[in-house]
Coordinates of C-alpha atoms in Angstrom, one line a residue:
X1 CA -0.1 0.0 0.1
X2 CA 1.3 3.3 -1.1
X3 CA 1.6 5.9 1.5
X4 CA 1.3 9.6 0.7
X5 CA 3.1 11.9 2.8
X6 CA 1.6 15.4 3.0
X7 CA 4.0 18.0 4.3
X8 CA 2.5 20.2 6.9
X9 CA 2.1 23.8 5.7
X10 CA 5.2 26.1 6.6
X11 CA 4.2 28.4 9.3
X12 CA 6.3 31.7 8.9
X13 CA 8.0 32.9 12.0
X14 CA 6.8 36.2 13.2
X15 CA 9.6 38.9 12.5
X16 CA 11.1 40.7 15.3
X17 CA 9.4 43.9 16.0
X18 CA 11.6 46.7 15.1
X19 CA 11.4 50.4 16.1
X20 CA 9.3 52.7 14.1
X21 CA 10.8 54.1 10.9
X22 CA 10.1 57.5 11.9
X23 CA 12.5 57.3 14.8
X24 CA 15.4 55.7 12.5
X25 CA 17.2 59.1 12.1
X26 CA 17.1 60.0 15.8
X27 CA 18.4 56.4 16.9
X28 CA 21.2 56.6 14.2
X29 CA 22.4 60.0 15.5
X30 CA 22.6 58.5 19.0
X31 CA 24.7 55.6 17.6
X32 CA 26.9 58.0 15.8
X33 CA 27.4 60.1 18.9
X34 CA 27.8 56.8 21.1
X35 CA 25.3 58.3 23.3
X36 CA 25.1 56.3 26.5
X37 CA 22.0 57.9 27.6
X38 CA 20.2 55.7 25.1
X39 CA 21.6 52.5 26.5
X40 CA 18.9 50.2 27.5
X41 CA 16.4 51.9 25.3
X42 CA 17.2 50.2 22.0
X43 CA 19.9 48.0 20.6
X44 CA 21.3 48.2 17.0
X45 CA 22.5 45.3 14.8
X46 CA 25.1 45.0 12.0
X47 CA 24.3 42.5 9.2
X48 CA 28.0 42.1 8.3
X49 CA 28.9 41.0 11.8
X50 CA 26.0 39.3 13.0
X51 CA 26.2 41.1 16.3
X52 CA 24.1 43.6 18.2
X53 CA 25.4 46.4 20.4
X54 CA 24.4 49.1 22.6
X55 CA 24.2 52.7 21.3
X56 CA 27.4 53.8 23.2
X57 CA 29.4 50.8 21.9
X58 CA 32.9 51.8 21.2
X59 CA 33.4 49.6 18.2
X60 CA 34.1 51.0 14.8
X61 CA 31.0 52.6 13.4
X62 CA 29.2 50.3 10.9
X63 CA 27.9 51.5 7.6
X64 CA 24.3 52.9 7.9
X65 CA 22.7 50.4 5.2
X66 CA 24.0 47.4 7.4
X67 CA 22.4 48.7 10.7
X68 CA 19.0 47.8 12.0
X69 CA 17.4 48.9 15.1
X70 CA 15.6 46.8 17.8
X71 CA 13.6 47.6 20.8
X72 CA 15.2 45.0 23.1
X73 CA 18.0 42.3 23.2
X74 CA 15.5 39.5 22.9
X75 CA 14.3 41.1 19.7
X76 CA 17.8 41.3 18.1
X77 CA 18.4 37.7 19.2
X78 CA 15.1 36.5 17.7
X79 CA 16.3 38.2 14.3
X80 CA 19.5 36.0 14.5
X81 CA 22.0 38.4 15.9
X82 CA 24.3 37.7 19.0
X83 CA 25.4 40.1 21.7
X84 CA 28.6 42.1 21.1
X85 CA 31.6 40.8 23.3
X86 CA 32.9 44.5 23.7
X87 CA 29.9 46.5 25.0
X88 CA 27.9 43.4 26.3
X89 CA 24.4 44.8 25.7
X90 CA 22.6 41.8 27.3
X91 CA 24.2 42.8 30.5
X92 CA 22.5 46.2 30.7
X93 CA 19.9 44.7 33.2
X94 CA 22.7 44.1 35.7
X95 CA 23.8 47.8 35.3
X96 CA 20.0 48.8 36.0
X97 CA 20.2 46.7 39.2
X98 CA 23.2 48.6 40.1
X99 CA 21.4 51.9 39.6
X100 CA 18.5 50.7 41.7
X101 CA 20.8 49.9 44.5
X102 CA 22.4 53.3 44.2
X103 CA 19.0 55.0 44.3
X104 CA 18.2 53.0 47.4
X105 CA 21.6 54.2 49.1
X106 CA 20.7 57.9 48.0
X107 CA 17.3 57.6 49.8
X108 CA 19.1 56.5 52.9
X109 CA 21.5 59.1 53.1
X110 CA 18.6 61.7 52.5
X111 CA 16.3 60.4 55.2
X112 CA 19.1 59.5 57.8
X113 CA 19.2 61.9 60.9
X114 CA 22.9 60.8 61.2
X115 CA 25.1 60.3 58.1
X116 CA 25.5 56.5 57.9
X117 CA 29.1 54.9 57.4
X118 CA 30.1 53.4 54.2
X119 CA 29.9 50.0 55.9
X120 CA 26.4 50.6 57.1
X121 CA 25.3 51.8 53.5
X122 CA 27.0 48.8 51.9
X123 CA 25.3 46.5 54.4
X124 CA 21.9 48.1 53.8
X125 CA 22.1 47.2 50.1
X126 CA 23.8 43.9 50.6
X127 CA 27.2 44.8 48.9
X128 CA 30.9 44.9 50.2
X129 CA 32.0 48.5 51.2
X130 CA 34.6 48.6 48.3
X131 CA 32.1 47.3 45.6
X132 CA 29.3 49.7 46.8
X133 CA 31.8 52.6 46.8
X134 CA 32.9 51.8 43.3
X135 CA 29.3 51.5 41.6
X136 CA 28.0 54.6 43.6
X137 CA 30.9 56.7 42.1
X138 CA 30.6 55.2 38.7
X139 CA 26.8 55.9 38.9
X140 CA 26.6 59.3 40.3
X141 CA 30.1 60.7 39.6
X142 CA 30.7 61.4 43.1
X143 CA 31.3 59.5 46.5
X144 CA 28.5 58.7 49.0
X145 CA 30.1 61.3 51.4
X146 CA 30.1 64.0 48.7
X147 CA 26.6 63.1 47.9
X148 CA 25.7 63.6 51.6
X149 CA 27.4 66.9 51.7
X150 CA 25.4 68.2 48.5
X151 CA 22.2 66.8 50.2
X152 CA 22.9 68.8 53.5
X153 CA 23.7 72.1 51.4
X154 CA 20.2 71.7 49.6
X155 CA 18.5 70.9 53.1
X156 CA 20.3 74.0 54.7
X157 CA 19.5 76.4 51.8
X158 CA 15.8 75.2 51.7
X159 CA 15.2 75.6 55.3
X160 CA 16.9 79.0 55.6
X161 CA 15.1 80.1 52.5
X162 CA 11.6 79.2 54.2
X163 CA 12.5 81.4 57.1
X164 CA 13.6 78.8 59.5
X165 CA 16.0 79.8 62.2
X166 CA 19.7 78.7 62.0
X167 CA 19.3 76.3 64.8
X168 CA 16.4 74.5 63.2
X169 CA 18.3 74.4 59.9
X170 CA 21.4 73.0 61.7
X171 CA 19.6 69.8 63.0
X172 CA 17.3 69.3 60.2
X173 CA 20.1 69.1 58.0
X174 CA 21.9 66.3 60.0
X175 CA 24.5 68.4 61.9
X176 CA 25.1 67.2 65.5
X177 CA 26.0 70.7 66.7
X178 CA 25.8 74.5 65.6
X179 CA 29.6 74.6 66.0
X180 CA 30.0 71.8 63.4
X181 CA 27.5 73.5 61.0
X182 CA 29.3 77.2 61.4
X183 CA 32.6 75.5 60.7
X184 CA 31.3 74.4 57.4
X185 CA 28.6 77.1 56.6
X186 CA 30.6 79.2 54.3
X187 CA 31.5 76.0 52.0
X188 CA 27.8 75.1 52.2
X189 CA 26.2 78.4 51.6
X190 CA 29.0 80.6 50.0
X191 CA 28.3 83.0 52.9
X192 CA 27.3 83.2 56.5
X193 CA 23.8 81.7 57.4
X194 CA 22.7 85.2 58.5
X195 CA 23.6 86.8 55.1
X196 CA 22.0 83.8 53.4
X197 CA 18.8 84.4 55.2
X198 CA 18.6 88.0 53.8
X199 CA 18.0 86.5 50.4
X200 CA 19.6 89.3 48.5
X201 CA 18.2 92.1 50.7
X202 CA 19.4 95.5 49.6
X203 CA 20.1 94.1 46.0
X204 CA 18.8 95.5 42.8
X205 CA 18.7 93.6 39.8
X206 CA 17.2 93.3 36.3
X207 CA 16.2 90.2 34.4
X208 CA 14.9 89.0 31.0
X209 CA 13.7 85.8 29.6
X210 CA 14.8 84.7 26.1
X211 CA 14.5 81.7 23.8
X212 CA 17.5 79.9 22.4
X213 CA 18.3 76.8 20.5
X214 CA 18.8 74.9 23.8
X215 CA 15.4 75.9 25.4
X216 CA 14.5 79.0 27.6
X217 CA 17.1 81.1 29.0
X218 CA 17.2 83.6 32.1
X219 CA 19.7 86.4 32.6
X220 CA 19.7 88.5 35.7
X221 CA 22.3 91.2 36.6
X222 CA 23.1 93.8 39.3
X223 CA 24.7 97.0 38.8
X224 CA 28.2 95.2 39.0
X225 CA 27.4 92.5 36.3
X226 CA 25.7 89.2 35.6
X227 CA 24.6 87.3 38.7
X228 CA 22.5 84.5 37.1
X229 CA 22.4 82.6 33.8
X230 CA 19.9 79.8 33.9
X231 CA 18.6 77.4 31.2
X232 CA 15.6 75.1 30.9
X233 CA 12.2 74.0 29.4
X234 CA 9.8 76.2 31.4
X235 CA 10.5 80.0 31.3
X236 CA 8.1 80.6 34.2
X237 CA 9.9 77.9 36.3
X238 CA 13.1 79.8 35.8
X239 CA 11.4 83.1 36.9
X240 CA 10.1 81.4 40.1
X241 CA 13.4 80.1 40.9
X242 CA 15.1 83.5 40.6
X243 CA 12.6 85.2 42.7
X244 CA 12.9 82.3 45.2
X245 CA 16.9 82.7 45.4
X246 CA 16.7 86.4 45.7
X247 CA 13.3 86.8 47.5
X248 CA 14.2 90.0 49.3
X249 CA 16.0 91.7 46.3
X250 CA 14.4 94.5 44.2
X251 CA 13.9 92.6 40.9
X252 CA 12.7 94.4 37.7
X253 CA 12.3 93.5 34.1
X254 CA 15.3 94.5 32.2
X255 CA 15.3 97.8 30.0
X256 CA 16.3 98.0 26.2
X257 CA 20.0 98.4 27.2
X258 CA 19.7 95.2 29.3
X259 CA 18.5 93.3 26.5
X260 CA 21.6 93.9 24.6
X261 CA 23.4 92.0 27.4
X262 CA 21.0 89.1 27.1
X263 CA 21.5 89.0 23.4
X264 CA 25.2 88.7 24.2
X265 CA 24.5 85.7 26.3
X266 CA 22.3 84.1 23.7
X267 CA 25.1 84.7 21.1
X268 CA 27.5 82.6 23.6
X269 CA 25.0 79.8 23.6
X270 CA 24.4 79.9 19.8
X271 CA 27.9 80.6 18.7
X272 CA 30.5 79.3 21.3
X273 CA 34.1 80.0 20.9
X274 CA 33.9 83.7 20.5
X275 CA 36.3 86.0 22.6
X276 CA 33.4 87.5 24.8
X277 CA 34.1 88.8 28.2
X278 CA 30.8 89.5 30.0
X279 CA 30.7 91.4 33.3
X280 CA 30.1 89.0 36.4
X281 CA 28.8 89.6 39.8
X282 CA 29.1 86.0 41.2
X283 CA 29.5 85.3 44.9
X284 CA 30.9 82.3 46.5
X285 CA 33.4 80.9 48.7
X286 CA 37.2 81.6 48.1
X287 CA 37.5 78.0 47.0
X288 CA 34.7 78.3 44.6
X289 CA 35.9 81.5 43.1
X290 CA 39.2 79.9 42.6
X291 CA 37.5 77.0 40.8
X292 CA 35.4 79.3 38.6
X293 CA 38.4 81.4 37.7
X294 CA 40.1 78.1 36.6
X295 CA 37.1 77.0 34.6
X296 CA 37.2 80.3 32.5
X297 CA 40.7 79.2 31.4
X298 CA 39.6 76.1 29.7
X299 CA 39.5 77.1 26.0
X300 CA 36.4 76.3 23.8
X301 CA 36.6 73.1 22.0
X302 CA 38.6 71.4 24.8
X303 CA 37.7 69.8 28.1
X304 CA 39.4 69.3 31.4
X305 CA 38.8 66.7 34.1
X306 CA 37.8 67.4 37.7
X307 CA 41.1 66.2 38.7
X308 CA 42.7 68.5 35.9
X309 CA 41.0 71.5 37.5
X310 CA 42.1 70.5 41.0
X311 CA 45.8 70.3 39.9
X312 CA 45.5 73.6 38.2
X313 CA 44.5 75.4 41.5
X314 CA 47.4 73.5 43.5
X315 CA 44.9 71.5 45.1
X316 CA 45.3 67.9 43.5
X317 CA 43.3 66.0 46.1
X318 CA 40.2 68.4 45.9
X319 CA 38.6 66.8 42.8
X320 CA 35.3 66.1 44.6
X321 CA 35.4 69.7 45.9
X322 CA 35.8 70.9 42.4
X323 CA 32.7 69.0 41.4
X324 CA 30.6 70.6 43.9
X325 CA 32.0 74.1 43.0
X326 CA 31.0 73.2 39.3
X327 CA 27.6 72.5 40.5
X328 CA 27.2 75.7 42.4
X329 CA 28.2 77.7 39.4
X330 CA 25.3 80.4 39.2
X331 CA 26.0 81.4 35.4
X332 CA 25.9 78.9 32.8
X333 CA 28.1 79.3 29.9
X334 CA 29.8 82.5 31.2
X335 CA 31.7 80.3 33.5
X336 CA 32.0 77.1 31.3
X337 CA 31.6 74.5 33.9
X338 CA 30.2 72.4 31.0
X339 CA 33.8 71.7 29.8
X340 CA 34.6 69.6 33.0
X341 CA 34.2 65.9 32.4
X342 CA 35.1 62.7 34.1
X343 CA 38.7 61.6 33.9
X344 CA 37.6 59.0 31.2
X345 CA 36.2 61.7 29.1
X346 CA 32.5 60.6 29.9
X347 CA 30.0 63.4 30.6
X348 CA 28.9 63.8 34.3
X349 CA 26.1 65.8 35.7
X350 CA 25.1 69.3 34.6
X351 CA 22.9 71.7 36.4
X352 CA 20.9 72.7 33.3
X353 CA 20.6 69.2 31.9
X354 CA 23.2 66.6 30.6
X355 CA 21.8 67.1 26.9
X356 CA 22.6 70.8 27.1
X357 CA 26.1 70.0 28.2
X358 CA 26.4 67.7 25.3
X359 CA 25.1 70.2 22.7
X360 CA 27.3 73.0 24.2
X361 CA 30.4 70.7 23.9
X362 CA 29.5 69.4 20.5
X363 CA 29.1 73.1 19.2
X364 CA 32.5 74.1 20.5
X365 CA 34.2 71.1 18.9
X366 CA 32.9 72.0 15.5
X367 CA 33.5 75.8 16.1
X368 CA 36.8 77.4 15.6
X369 CA 37.4 79.9 18.4
X370 CA 38.2 83.5 17.4
X371 CA 41.5 84.9 18.6
X372 CA 42.3 88.3 19.3
X373 CA 46.0 89.8 19.3
X374 CA 47.4 90.9 22.6

C-alpha cells in the first residue's frame, strides 16, 4: 500500500518587532554620537558582523545600510544576532540593578538623621563596602560622602530660604551641633547663614527671559554684572527660581540696554568659541571663586577633568570639591563648567541638563574659536 506523505504547511516565524521608521534618524544619531543615555532603550545590529550592540558601543562605526534597530536584546536575538562581546548589551539589566541599589542608598542618606558610615550603607544594600563605593561613584560621579554633603547643602539652603532659624536648619540637615555647622557654613552656603537668610536684601537687579536653541534662558544682573544665567524648558519656572533665590531683592524687568546684554549671552550659547568677556557679579566661597576662575581658562573646544582643574589650582586632592563648585556655578556658559568631564572623558552631571552640556560641547568642538591679538 502506497503511503502519501503530505507536508505540513510552513508557518512563517513572526519577525522581530523593530522600532518605528520615523525614529530611525534619531536612533542613528545616537549611535553615531555613542550616546550612553540611550543604552537600555534600544540596541542596533550589524548585518555584516552578525552582532548587536548598545548605542554607546566603542567599536568601529558600521555603515548605515548594514544597521537595524531593535527595541530589546530579545528582539535582536530573535532576528538571529548575537550580543557584542565588547559592549555586552545583554548585561544592561545588571547595570540597571546597580542603579536601583544606588538609588536606594541615596534615599537612605537623604532620610538618615545621622550620616551612615560606608559600611552601614553597603550592608543595607547587601554589598561589600569596596564594591558599593565603586558602583556609587561610577553611577553618580561622586562618592557617598560627597553626595551626603550636597544633600546637606540643599536642606540647609531650603530651610533657611523658608525662614527657619539657623538652629532649626542645623539639626534638620543632620549636623550634631551648631559649631560643626558654622565651621562648614561658608562652604555650604557661600556666605554666612545670616547673610544667606537675607535672600538678597538690599540688592537691585534686572532680569529678562529669552528663547535659544537649547530652550529657555534667563539672565539676571546687578549694577556690577551678571549674577545668574539659567537654562531650562519652562520660562516661568526659571523666573520663579530667581525670585526664590533672591526673594528680598528688588527685581525688575530689564530695559532696552539690558536686552543687549541678554543678546550677548544668547550669542554665546548659539555661537560658542567667541572672545566675549561678560561682566559678572558672582558670589561664592574663596574656593569656589578659585575654581570658577580656573574654568574660565579652559579654551572652547577642549575639556578638562575634575582632577585637572584641582591640579590647576594647586589642590590635586580636591577633585570632589571641584565637582561641587561646578554644581554651584550660578552662571551657565559664562563660567564654562560644561567643559569639565570625568577623567575617562565621559559626561557627568550638569545643573541645566546633561543634553545641554553635550550640545554645548559638540558646538564648541566644531566651532573655531576666534582669537584676538594681545
